[in-house]
XYZ file of N, CA and C in Angstrom:
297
model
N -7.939 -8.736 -22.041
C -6.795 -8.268 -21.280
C -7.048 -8.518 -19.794
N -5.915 -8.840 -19.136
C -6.154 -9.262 -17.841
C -6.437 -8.106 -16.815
N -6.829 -8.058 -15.748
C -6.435 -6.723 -14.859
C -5.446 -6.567 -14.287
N -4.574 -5.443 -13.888
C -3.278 -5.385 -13.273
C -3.774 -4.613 -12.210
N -2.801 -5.314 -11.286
C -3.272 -5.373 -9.358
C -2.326 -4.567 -9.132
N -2.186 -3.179 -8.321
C -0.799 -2.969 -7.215
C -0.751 -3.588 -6.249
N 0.039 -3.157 -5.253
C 1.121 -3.916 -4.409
C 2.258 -3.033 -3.693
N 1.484 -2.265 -2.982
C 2.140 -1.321 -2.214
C 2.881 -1.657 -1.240
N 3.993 -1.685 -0.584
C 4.266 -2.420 1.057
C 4.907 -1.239 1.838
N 3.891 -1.584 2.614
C 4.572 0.657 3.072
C 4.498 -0.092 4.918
N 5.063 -1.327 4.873
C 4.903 -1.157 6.473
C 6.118 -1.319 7.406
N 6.816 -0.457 6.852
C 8.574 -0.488 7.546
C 8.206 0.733 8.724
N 8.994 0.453 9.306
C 9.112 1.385 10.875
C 9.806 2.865 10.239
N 10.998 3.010 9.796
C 11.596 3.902 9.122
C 12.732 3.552 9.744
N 13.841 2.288 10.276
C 14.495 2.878 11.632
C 16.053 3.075 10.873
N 16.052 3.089 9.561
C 17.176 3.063 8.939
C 17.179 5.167 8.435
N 15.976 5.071 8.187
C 15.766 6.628 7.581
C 16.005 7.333 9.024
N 15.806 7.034 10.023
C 16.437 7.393 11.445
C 14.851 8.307 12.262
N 13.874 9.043 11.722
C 12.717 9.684 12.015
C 11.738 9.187 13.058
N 10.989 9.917 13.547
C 10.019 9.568 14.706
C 9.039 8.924 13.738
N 9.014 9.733 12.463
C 7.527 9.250 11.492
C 8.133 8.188 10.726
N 7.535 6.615 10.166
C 8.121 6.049 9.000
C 7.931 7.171 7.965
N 8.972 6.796 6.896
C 9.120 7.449 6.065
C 7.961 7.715 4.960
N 7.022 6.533 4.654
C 5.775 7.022 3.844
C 4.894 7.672 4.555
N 4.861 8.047 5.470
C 3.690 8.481 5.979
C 4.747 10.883 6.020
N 5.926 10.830 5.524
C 6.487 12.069 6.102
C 5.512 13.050 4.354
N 5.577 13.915 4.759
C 4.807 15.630 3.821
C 6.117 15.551 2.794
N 5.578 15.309 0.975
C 6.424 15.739 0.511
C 5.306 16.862 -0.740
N 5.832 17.588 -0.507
C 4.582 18.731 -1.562
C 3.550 18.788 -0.439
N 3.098 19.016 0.519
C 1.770 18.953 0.973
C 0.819 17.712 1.049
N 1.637 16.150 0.649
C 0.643 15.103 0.767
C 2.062 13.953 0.866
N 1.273 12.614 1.856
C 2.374 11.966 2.665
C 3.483 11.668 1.313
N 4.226 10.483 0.891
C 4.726 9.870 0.752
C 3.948 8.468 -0.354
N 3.479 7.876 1.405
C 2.512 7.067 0.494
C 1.367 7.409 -0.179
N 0.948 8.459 -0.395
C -0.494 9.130 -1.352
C 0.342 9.421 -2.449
N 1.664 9.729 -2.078
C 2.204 10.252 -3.669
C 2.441 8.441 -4.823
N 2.676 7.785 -3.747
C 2.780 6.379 -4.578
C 1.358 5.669 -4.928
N 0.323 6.022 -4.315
C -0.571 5.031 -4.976
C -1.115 5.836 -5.820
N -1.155 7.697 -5.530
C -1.725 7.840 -7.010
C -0.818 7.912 -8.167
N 0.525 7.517 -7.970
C 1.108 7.165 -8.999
C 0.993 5.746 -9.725
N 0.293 5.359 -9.169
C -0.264 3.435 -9.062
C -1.379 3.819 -10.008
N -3.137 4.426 -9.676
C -3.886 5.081 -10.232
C -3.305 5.932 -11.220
N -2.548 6.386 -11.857
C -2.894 7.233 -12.726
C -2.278 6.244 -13.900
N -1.570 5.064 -13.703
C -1.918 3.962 -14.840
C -3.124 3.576 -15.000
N -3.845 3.761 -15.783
C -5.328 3.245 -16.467
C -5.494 1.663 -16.470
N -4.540 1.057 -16.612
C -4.489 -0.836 -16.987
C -4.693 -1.111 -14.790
N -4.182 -0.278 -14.074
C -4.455 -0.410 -12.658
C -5.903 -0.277 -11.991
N -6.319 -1.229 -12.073
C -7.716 -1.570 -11.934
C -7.581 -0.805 -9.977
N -7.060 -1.756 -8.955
C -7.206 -1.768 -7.857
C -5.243 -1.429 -7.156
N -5.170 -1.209 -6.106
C -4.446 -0.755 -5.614
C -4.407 -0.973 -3.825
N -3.642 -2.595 -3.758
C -3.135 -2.926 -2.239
C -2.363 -2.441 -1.653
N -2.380 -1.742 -0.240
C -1.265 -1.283 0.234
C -0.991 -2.216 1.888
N -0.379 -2.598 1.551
C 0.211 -3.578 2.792
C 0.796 -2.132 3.887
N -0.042 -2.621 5.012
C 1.153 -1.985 6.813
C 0.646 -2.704 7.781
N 2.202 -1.847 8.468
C 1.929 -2.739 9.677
C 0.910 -3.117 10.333
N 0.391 -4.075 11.389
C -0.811 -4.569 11.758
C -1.075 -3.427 12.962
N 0.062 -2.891 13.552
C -0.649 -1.918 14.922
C -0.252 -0.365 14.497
N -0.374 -0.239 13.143
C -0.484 0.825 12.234
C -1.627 1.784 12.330
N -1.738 2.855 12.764
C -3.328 3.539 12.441
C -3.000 5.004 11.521
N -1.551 4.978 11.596
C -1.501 6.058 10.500
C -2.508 5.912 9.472
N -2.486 4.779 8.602
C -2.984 4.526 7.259
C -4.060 5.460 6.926
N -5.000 5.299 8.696
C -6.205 5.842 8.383
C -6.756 7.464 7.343
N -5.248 8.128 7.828
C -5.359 9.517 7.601
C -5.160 9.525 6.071
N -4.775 8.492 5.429
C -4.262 8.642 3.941
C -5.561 8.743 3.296
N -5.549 10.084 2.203
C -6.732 10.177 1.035
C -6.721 9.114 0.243
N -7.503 7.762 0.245
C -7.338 7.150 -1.426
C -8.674 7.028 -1.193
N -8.520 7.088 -3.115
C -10.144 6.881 -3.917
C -10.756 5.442 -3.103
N -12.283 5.738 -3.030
C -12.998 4.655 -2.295
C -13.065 3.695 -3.668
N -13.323 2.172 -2.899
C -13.843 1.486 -4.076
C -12.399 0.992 -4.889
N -11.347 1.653 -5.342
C -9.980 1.043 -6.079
C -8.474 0.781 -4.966
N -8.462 1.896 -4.086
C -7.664 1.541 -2.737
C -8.323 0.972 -1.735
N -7.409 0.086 -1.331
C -7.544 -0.927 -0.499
C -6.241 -1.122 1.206
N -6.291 -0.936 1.924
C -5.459 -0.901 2.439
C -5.460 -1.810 3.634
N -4.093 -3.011 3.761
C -4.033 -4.625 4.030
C -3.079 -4.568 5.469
N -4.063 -4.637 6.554
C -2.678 -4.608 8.128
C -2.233 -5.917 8.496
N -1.620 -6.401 7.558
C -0.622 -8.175 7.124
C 0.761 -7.752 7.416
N 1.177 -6.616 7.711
C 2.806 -6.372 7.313
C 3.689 -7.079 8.445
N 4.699 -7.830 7.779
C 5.378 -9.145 8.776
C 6.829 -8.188 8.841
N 7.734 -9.260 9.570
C 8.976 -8.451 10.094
C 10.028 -8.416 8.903
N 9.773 -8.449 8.248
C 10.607 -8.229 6.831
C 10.105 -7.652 5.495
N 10.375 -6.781 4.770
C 10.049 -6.460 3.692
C 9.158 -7.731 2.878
N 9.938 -8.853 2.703
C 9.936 -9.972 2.233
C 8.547 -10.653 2.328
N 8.531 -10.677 3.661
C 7.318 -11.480 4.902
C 6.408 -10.367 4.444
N 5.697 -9.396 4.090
C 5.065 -8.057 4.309
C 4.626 -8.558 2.932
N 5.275 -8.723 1.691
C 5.090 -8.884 0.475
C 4.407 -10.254 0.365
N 4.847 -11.504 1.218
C 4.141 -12.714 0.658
C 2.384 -12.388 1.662
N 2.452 -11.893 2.348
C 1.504 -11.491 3.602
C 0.316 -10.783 2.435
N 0.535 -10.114 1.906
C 0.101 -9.188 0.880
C -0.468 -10.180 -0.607
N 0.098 -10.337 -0.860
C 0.063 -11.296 -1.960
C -0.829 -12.300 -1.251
N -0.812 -13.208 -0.297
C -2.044 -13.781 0.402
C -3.162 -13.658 0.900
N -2.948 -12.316 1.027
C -4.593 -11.678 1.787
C -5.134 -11.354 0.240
N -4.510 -10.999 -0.966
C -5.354 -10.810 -2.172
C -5.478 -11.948 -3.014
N -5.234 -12.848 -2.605
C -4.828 -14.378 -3.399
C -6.204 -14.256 -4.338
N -7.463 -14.837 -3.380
C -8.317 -14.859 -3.554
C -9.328 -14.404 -4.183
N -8.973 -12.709 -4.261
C -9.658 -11.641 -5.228
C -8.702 -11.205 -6.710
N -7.868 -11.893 -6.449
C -6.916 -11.330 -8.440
C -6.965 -12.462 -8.677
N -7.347 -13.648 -8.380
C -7.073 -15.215 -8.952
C -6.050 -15.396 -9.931
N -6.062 -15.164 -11.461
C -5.162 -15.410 -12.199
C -4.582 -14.060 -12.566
N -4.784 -13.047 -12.404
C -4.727 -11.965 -12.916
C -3.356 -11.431 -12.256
């Protein structure tokens, strides 16, 4: 069986959600946004590892809890959702090869 990779892209500004904070980084239950999505990423078993694409002058990320060793977190994020995703997909090219 092959390994299955995530592919997080959490590096939008928020400017549509209208907030000072982007929106993954806002408290929902007591933990951001984006912690609620990658351990929803992790708690599939076939999810070996877990990329999260942001922005490049991003330092929120830092504050996010993920497990050492399976989260990974990628400052590639381009000016489009789109651009952020192939950005992402390129910086891991190399480490999921066929997978």
């Amino acid at each position: 069986m092959s390994a299955v990779f995530a592919l997080i892209v959490a590096a939008g500004r928020g400017t549509r959600f209208g907030g000072a904070v982007p929106k993954q980084y806002l408290p929902l239950g007591g933990r951001s946004m984006l912690e609620h999505s990658v351990d929803a990423m992790l708690a599939d078993a076939r999810v070996e590892r877990v990329f999260v694409v942001v922005a490049p002058a991003d330092s929120r990320w830092q504050s996010i809890r993920a497990e050492p060793g399976r989260v990974e977190f990628l400052p590639v994020g381009g000016a489009s959702r789109a651009e952020s995703v192939r950005n992402g997909l390129d910086s891991i090219a190399d480490r999921v090869n066929d997978n």
